[in-house]
JSON list of C-alpha atoms and ligand atoms in Angstrom, two decimals:
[
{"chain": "M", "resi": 1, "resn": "UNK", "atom": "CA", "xyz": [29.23, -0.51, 1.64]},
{"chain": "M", "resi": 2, "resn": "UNK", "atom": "CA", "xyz": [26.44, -2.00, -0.14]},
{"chain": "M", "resi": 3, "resn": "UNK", "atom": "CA", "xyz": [24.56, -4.80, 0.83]},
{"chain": "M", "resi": 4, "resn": "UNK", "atom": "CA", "xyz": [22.88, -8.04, -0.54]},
{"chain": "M", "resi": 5, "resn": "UNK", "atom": "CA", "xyz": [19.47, -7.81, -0.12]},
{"chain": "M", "resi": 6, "resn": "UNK", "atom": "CA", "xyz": [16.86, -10.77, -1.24]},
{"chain": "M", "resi": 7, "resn": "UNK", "atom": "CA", "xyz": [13.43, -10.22, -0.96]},
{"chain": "M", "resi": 8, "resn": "UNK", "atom": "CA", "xyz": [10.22, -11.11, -2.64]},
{"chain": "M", "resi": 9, "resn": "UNK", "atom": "CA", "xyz": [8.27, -8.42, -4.25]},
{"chain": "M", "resi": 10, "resn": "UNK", "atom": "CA", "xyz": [4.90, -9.40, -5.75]},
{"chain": "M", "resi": 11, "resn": "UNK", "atom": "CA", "xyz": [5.31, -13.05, -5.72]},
{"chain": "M", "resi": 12, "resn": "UNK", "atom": "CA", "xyz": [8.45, -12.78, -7.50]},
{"chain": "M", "resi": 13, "resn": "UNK", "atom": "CA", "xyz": [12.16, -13.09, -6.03]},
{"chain": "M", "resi": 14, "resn": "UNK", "atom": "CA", "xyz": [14.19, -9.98, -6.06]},
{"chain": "M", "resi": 15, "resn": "UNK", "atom": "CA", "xyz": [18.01, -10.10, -5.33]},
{"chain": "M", "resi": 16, "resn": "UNK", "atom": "CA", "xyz": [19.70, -6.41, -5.37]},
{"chain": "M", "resi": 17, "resn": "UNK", "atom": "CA", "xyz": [23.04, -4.54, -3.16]},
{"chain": "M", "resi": 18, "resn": "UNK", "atom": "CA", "xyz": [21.66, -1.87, -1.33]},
{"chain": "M", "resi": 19, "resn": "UNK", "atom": "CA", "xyz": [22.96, 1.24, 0.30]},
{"chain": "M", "resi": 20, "resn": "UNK", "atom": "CA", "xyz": [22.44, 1.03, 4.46]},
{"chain": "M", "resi": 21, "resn": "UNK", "atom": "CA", "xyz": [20.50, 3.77, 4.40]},
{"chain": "M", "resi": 22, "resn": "UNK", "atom": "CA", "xyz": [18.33, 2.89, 1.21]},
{"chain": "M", "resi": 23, "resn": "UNK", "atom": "CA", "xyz": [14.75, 2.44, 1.79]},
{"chain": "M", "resi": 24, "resn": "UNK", "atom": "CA", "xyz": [12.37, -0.03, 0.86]},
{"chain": "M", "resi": 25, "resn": "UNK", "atom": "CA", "xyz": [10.22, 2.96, -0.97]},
{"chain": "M", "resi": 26, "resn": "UNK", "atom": "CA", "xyz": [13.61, 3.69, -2.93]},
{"chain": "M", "resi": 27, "resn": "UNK", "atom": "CA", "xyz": [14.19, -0.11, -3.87]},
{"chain": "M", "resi": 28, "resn": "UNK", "atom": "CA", "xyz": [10.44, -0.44, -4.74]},
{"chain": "M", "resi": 29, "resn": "UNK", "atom": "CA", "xyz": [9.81, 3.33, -6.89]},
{"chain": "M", "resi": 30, "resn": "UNK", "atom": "CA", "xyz": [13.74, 3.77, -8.28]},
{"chain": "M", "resi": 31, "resn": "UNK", "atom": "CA", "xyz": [15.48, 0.53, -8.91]},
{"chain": "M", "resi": 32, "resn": "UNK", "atom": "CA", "xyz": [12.45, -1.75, -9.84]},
{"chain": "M", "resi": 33, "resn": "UNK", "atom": "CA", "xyz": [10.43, 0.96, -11.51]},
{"chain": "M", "resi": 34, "resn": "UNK", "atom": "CA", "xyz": [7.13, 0.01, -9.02]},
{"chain": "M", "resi": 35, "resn": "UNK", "atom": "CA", "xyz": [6.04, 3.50, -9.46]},
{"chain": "M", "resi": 36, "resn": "UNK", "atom": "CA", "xyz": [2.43, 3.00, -8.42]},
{"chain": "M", "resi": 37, "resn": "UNK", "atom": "CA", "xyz": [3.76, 3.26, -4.39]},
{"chain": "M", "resi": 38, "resn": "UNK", "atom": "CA", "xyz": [3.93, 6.91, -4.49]},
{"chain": "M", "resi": 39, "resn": "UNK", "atom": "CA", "xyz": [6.46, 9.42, -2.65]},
{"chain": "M", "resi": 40, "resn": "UNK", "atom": "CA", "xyz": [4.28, 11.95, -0.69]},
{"chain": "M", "resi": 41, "resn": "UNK", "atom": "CA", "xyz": [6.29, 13.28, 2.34]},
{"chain": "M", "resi": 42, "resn": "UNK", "atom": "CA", "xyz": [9.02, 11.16, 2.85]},
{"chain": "M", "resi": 43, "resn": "UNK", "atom": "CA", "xyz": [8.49, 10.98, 6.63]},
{"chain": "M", "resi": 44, "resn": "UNK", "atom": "CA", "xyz": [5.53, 8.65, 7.78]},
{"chain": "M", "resi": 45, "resn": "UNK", "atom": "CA", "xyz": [2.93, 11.63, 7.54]},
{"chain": "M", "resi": 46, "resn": "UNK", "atom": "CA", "xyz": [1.08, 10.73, 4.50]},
{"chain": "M", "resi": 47, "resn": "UNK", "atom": "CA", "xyz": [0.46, 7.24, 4.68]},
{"chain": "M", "resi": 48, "resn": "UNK", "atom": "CA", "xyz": [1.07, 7.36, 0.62]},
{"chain": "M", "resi": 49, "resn": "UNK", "atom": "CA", "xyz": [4.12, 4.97, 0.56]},
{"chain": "M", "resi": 50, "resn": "UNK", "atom": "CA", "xyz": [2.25, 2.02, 2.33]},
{"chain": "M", "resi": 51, "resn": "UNK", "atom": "CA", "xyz": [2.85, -1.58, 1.39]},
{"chain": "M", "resi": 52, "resn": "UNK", "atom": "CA", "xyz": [2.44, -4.66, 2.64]},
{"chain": "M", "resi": 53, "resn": "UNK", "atom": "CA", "xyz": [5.66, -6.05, 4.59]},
{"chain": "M", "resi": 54, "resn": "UNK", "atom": "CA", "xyz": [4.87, -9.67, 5.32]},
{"chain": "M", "resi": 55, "resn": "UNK", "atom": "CA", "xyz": [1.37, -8.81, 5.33]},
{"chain": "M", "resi": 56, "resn": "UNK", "atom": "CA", "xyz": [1.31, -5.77, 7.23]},
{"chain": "M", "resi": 57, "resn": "UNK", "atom": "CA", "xyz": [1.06, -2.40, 6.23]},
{"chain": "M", "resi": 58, "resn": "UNK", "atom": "CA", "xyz": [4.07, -0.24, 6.42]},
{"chain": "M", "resi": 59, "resn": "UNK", "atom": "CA", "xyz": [5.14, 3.21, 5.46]},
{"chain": "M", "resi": 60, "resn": "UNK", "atom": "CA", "xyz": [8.02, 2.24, 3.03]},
{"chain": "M", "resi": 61, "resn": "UNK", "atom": "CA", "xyz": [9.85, 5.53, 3.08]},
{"chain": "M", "resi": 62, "resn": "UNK", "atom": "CA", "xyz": [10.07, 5.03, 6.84]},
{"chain": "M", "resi": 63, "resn": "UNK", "atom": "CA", "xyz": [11.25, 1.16, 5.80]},
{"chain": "M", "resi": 64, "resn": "UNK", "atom": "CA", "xyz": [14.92, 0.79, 5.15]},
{"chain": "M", "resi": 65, "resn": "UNK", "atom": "CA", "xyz": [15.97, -1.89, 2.06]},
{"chain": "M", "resi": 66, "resn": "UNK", "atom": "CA", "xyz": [17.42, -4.07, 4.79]},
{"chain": "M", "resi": 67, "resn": "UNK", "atom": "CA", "xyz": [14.81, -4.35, 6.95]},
{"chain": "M", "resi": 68, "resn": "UNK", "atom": "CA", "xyz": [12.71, -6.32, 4.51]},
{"chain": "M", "resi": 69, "resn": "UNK", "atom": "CA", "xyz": [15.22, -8.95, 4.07]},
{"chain": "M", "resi": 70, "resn": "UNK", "atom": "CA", "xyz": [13.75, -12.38, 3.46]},
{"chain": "M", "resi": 71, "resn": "UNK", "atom": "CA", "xyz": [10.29, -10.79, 3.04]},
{"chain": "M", "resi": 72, "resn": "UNK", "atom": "CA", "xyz": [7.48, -10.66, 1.19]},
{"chain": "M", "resi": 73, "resn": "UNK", "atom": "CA", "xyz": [6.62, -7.35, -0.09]},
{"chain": "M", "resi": 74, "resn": "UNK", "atom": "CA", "xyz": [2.73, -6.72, -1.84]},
{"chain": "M", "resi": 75, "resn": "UNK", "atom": "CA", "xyz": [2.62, -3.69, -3.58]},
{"chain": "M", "resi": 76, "resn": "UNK", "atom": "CA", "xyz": [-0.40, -1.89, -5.84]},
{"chain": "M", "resi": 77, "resn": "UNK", "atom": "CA", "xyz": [0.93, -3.86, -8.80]},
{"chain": "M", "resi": 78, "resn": "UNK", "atom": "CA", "xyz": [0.97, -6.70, -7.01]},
{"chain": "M", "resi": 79, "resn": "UNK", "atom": "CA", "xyz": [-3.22, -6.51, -6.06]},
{"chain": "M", "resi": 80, "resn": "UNK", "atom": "CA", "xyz": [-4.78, -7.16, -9.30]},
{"chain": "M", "resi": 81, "resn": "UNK", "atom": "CA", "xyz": [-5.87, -10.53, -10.39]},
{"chain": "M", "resi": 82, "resn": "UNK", "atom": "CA", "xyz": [-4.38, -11.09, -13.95]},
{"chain": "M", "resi": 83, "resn": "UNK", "atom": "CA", "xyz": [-6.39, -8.07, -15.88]},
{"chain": "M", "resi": 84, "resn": "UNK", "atom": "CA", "xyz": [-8.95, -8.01, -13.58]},
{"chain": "M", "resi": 85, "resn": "UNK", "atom": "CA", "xyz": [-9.01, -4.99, -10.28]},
{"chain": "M", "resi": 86, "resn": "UNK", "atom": "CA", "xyz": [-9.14, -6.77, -6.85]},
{"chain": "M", "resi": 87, "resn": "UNK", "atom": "CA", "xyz": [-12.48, -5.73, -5.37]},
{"chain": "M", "resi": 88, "resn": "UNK", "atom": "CA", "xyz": [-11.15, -3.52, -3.50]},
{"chain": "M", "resi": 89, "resn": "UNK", "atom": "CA", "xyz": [-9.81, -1.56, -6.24]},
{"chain": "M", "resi": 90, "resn": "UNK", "atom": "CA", "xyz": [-12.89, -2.01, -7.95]},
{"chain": "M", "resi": 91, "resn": "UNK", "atom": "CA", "xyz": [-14.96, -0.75, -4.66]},
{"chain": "M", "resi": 92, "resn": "UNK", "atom": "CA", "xyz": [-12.75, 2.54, -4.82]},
{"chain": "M", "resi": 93, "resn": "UNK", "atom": "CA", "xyz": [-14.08, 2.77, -8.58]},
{"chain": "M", "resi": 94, "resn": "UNK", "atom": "CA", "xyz": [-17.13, 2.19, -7.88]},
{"chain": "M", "resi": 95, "resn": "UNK", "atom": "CA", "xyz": [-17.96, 4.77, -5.12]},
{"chain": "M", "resi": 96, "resn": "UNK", "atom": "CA", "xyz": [-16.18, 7.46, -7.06]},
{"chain": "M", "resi": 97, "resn": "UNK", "atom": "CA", "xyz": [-13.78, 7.73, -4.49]},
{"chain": "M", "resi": 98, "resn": "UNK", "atom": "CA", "xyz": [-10.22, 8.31, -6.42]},
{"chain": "M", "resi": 99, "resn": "UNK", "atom": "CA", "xyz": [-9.97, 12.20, -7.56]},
{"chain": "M", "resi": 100, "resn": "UNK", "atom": "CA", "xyz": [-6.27, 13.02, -8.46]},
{"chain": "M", "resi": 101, "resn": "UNK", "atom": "CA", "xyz": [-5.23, 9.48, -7.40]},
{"chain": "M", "resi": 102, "resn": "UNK", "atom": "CA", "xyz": [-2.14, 10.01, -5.62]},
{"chain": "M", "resi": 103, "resn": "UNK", "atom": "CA", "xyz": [-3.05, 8.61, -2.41]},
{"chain": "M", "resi": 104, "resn": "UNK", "atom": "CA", "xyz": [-4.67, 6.18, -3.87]},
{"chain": "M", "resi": 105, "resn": "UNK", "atom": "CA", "xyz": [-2.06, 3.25, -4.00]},
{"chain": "M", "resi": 106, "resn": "UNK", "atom": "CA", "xyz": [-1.48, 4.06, -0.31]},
{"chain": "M", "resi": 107, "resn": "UNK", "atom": "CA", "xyz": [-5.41, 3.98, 0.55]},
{"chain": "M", "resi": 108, "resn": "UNK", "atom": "CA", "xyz": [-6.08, 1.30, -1.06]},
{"chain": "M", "resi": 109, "resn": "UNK", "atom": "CA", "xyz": [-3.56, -0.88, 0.27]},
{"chain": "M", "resi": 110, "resn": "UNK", "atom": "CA", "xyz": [-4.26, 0.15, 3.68]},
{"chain": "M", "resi": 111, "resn": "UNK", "atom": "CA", "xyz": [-7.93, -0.84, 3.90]},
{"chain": "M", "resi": 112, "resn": "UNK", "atom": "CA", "xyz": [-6.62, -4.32, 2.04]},
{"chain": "M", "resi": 113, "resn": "UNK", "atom": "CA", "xyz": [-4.68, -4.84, 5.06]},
{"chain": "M", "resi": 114, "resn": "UNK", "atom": "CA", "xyz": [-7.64, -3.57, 7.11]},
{"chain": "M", "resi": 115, "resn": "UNK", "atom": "CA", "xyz": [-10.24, -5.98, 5.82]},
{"chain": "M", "resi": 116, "resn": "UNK", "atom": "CA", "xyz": [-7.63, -8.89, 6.28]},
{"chain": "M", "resi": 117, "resn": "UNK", "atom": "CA", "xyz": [-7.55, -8.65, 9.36]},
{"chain": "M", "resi": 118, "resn": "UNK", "atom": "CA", "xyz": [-11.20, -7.40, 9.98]},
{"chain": "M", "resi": 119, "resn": "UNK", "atom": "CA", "xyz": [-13.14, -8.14, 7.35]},
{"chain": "M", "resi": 120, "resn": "UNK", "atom": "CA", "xyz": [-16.47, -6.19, 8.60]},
{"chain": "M", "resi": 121, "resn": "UNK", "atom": "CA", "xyz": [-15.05, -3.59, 10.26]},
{"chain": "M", "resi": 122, "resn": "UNK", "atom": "CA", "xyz": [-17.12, -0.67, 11.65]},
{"chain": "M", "resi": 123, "resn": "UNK", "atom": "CA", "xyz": [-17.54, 3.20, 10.31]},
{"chain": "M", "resi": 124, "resn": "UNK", "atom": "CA", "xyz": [-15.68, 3.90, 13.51]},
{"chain": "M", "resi": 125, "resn": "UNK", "atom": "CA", "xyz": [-13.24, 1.21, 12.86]},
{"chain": "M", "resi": 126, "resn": "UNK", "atom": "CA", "xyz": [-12.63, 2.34, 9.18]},
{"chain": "M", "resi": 127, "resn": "UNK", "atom": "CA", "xyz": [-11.85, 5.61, 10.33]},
{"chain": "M", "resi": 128, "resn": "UNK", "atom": "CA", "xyz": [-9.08, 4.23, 12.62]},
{"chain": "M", "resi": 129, "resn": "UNK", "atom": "CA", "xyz": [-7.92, 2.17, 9.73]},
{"chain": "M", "resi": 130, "resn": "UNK", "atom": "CA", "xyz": [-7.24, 4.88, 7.29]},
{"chain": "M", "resi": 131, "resn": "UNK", "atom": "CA", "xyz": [-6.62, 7.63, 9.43]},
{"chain": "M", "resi": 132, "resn": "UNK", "atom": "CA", "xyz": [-2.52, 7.67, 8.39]},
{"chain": "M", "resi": 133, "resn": "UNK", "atom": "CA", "xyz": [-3.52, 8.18, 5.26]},
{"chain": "M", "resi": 134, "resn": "UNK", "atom": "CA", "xyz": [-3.84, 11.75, 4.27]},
{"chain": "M", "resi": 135, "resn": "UNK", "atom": "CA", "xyz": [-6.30, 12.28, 1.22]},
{"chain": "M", "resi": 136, "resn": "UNK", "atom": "CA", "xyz": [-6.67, 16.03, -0.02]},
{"chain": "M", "resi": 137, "resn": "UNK", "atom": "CA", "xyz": [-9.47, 15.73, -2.17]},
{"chain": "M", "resi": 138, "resn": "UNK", "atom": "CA", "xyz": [-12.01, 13.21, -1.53]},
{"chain": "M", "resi": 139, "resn": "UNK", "atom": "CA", "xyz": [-13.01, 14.41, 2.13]},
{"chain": "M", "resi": 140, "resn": "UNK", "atom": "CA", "xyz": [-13.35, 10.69, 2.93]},
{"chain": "M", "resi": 141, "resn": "UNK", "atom": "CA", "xyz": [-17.17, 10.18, 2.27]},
{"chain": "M", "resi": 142, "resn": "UNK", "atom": "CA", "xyz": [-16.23, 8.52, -1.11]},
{"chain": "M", "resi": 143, "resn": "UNK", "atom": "CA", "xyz": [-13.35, 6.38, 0.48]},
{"chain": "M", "resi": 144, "resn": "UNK", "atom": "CA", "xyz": [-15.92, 5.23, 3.20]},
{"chain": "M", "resi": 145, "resn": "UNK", "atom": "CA", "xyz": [-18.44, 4.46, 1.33]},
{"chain": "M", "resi": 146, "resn": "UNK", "atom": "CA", "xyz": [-16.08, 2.29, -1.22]},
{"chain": "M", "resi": 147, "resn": "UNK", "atom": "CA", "xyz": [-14.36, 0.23, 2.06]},
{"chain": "M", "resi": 148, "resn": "UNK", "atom": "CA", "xyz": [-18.39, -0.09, 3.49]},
{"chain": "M", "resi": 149, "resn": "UNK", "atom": "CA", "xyz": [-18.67, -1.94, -0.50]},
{"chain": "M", "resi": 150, "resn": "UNK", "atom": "CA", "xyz": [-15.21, -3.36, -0.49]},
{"chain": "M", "resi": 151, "resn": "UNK", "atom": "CA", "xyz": [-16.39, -5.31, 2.85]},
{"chain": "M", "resi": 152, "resn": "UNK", "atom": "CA", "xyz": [-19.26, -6.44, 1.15]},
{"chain": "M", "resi": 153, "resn": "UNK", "atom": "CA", "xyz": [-17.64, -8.03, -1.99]},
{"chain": "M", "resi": 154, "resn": "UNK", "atom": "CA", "xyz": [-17.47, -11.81, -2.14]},
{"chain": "M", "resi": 155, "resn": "UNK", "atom": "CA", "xyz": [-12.90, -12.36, -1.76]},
{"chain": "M", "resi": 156, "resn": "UNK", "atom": "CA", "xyz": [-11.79, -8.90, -1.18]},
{"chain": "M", "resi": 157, "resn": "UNK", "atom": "CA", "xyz": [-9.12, -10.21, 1.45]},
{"chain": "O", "resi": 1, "resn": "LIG", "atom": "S1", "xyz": [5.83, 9.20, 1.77]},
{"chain": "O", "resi": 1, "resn": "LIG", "atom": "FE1", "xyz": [5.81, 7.71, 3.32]},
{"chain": "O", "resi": 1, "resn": "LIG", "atom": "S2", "xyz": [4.40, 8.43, 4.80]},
{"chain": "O", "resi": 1, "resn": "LIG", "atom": "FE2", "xyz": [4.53, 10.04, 3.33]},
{"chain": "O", "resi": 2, "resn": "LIG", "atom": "S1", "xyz": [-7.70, 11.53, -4.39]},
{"chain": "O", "resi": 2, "resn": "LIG", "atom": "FE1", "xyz": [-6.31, 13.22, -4.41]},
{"chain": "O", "resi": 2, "resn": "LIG", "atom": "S2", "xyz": [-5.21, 13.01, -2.54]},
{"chain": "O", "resi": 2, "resn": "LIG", "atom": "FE2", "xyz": [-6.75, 11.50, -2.42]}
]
């Protein structure tokens, strides 16, 4: 039986039904065509789904729909400012540190939520940070060194 669900998404109010066993990464990729979240494993191994869920980050494919009732859901299309990358979009640019991209969404919203709540965090810290999000290209030098510039940007929280 489907159920109401009203959330925001990006700033902006969402009202949908929604299957029981619907997850938030379903809502998010499938019925409101958010496609930059990306579907990696499906099981909380990749760390590519991640969002924020009332500002933390969360795997959404481990998220159901109706968990995130009443929320307030940030997503990669939800990070820039107007036409402009958030800085820490434009840190990951900047070091070189996106290859194929795919866990890129996922990355990049989890050091967001990293440098909110520690904005200078250290190497060792970073590593924590990021570790549930698998990256099969970059090796991680790249993604270090763009959260080390991220944390040094004037507003990237
Ligand atoms: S798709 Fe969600 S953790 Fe892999
Ligand atoms: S850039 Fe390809 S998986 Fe990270």
């Amino acid at each position: 039986m489907p159920a109401p669900l009203n959330l925001w998404v990006n700033g902006d109010p969402v009202q949908l039904f929604v299957r029981e066993d619907e997850t938030l990464l379903d809502v998010l990729r499938d019925r409101l065509a958010l496609t930059g979240t990306k579907r990696g494993c499906g099981e909380g191994q990749c760390g590519h789904c991640t969002v924020l869920l009332n500002g933390k980050a969360v795997n959404s494919c481990l998220t159901l729909a109706v968990e995130a009732e009443g929320g307030q859901v940030l997503t990669i299309e939800g990070l820039a400012r107007g036409e402009a990358l958030h800085p820490v979009q434009k840190a990951f640019v900047e070091a070189g540190a996106i290859q194929c991209g795919y866990c890129t969404p996922g990355m990049v919203m989890t050091v967001y939520a990293l440098l909110r709540e520690n904005p200078h965090p250290s190497e060792e810290e970073v590593r924590e940070g990021i570790k549930g999000v698998m990256c099969r290209c970059t090796g991680y030098y790249k993604i270090m060194e763009a959260v080390a510039l991220a944390a040094s940007a004037p507003e990237a929280t």
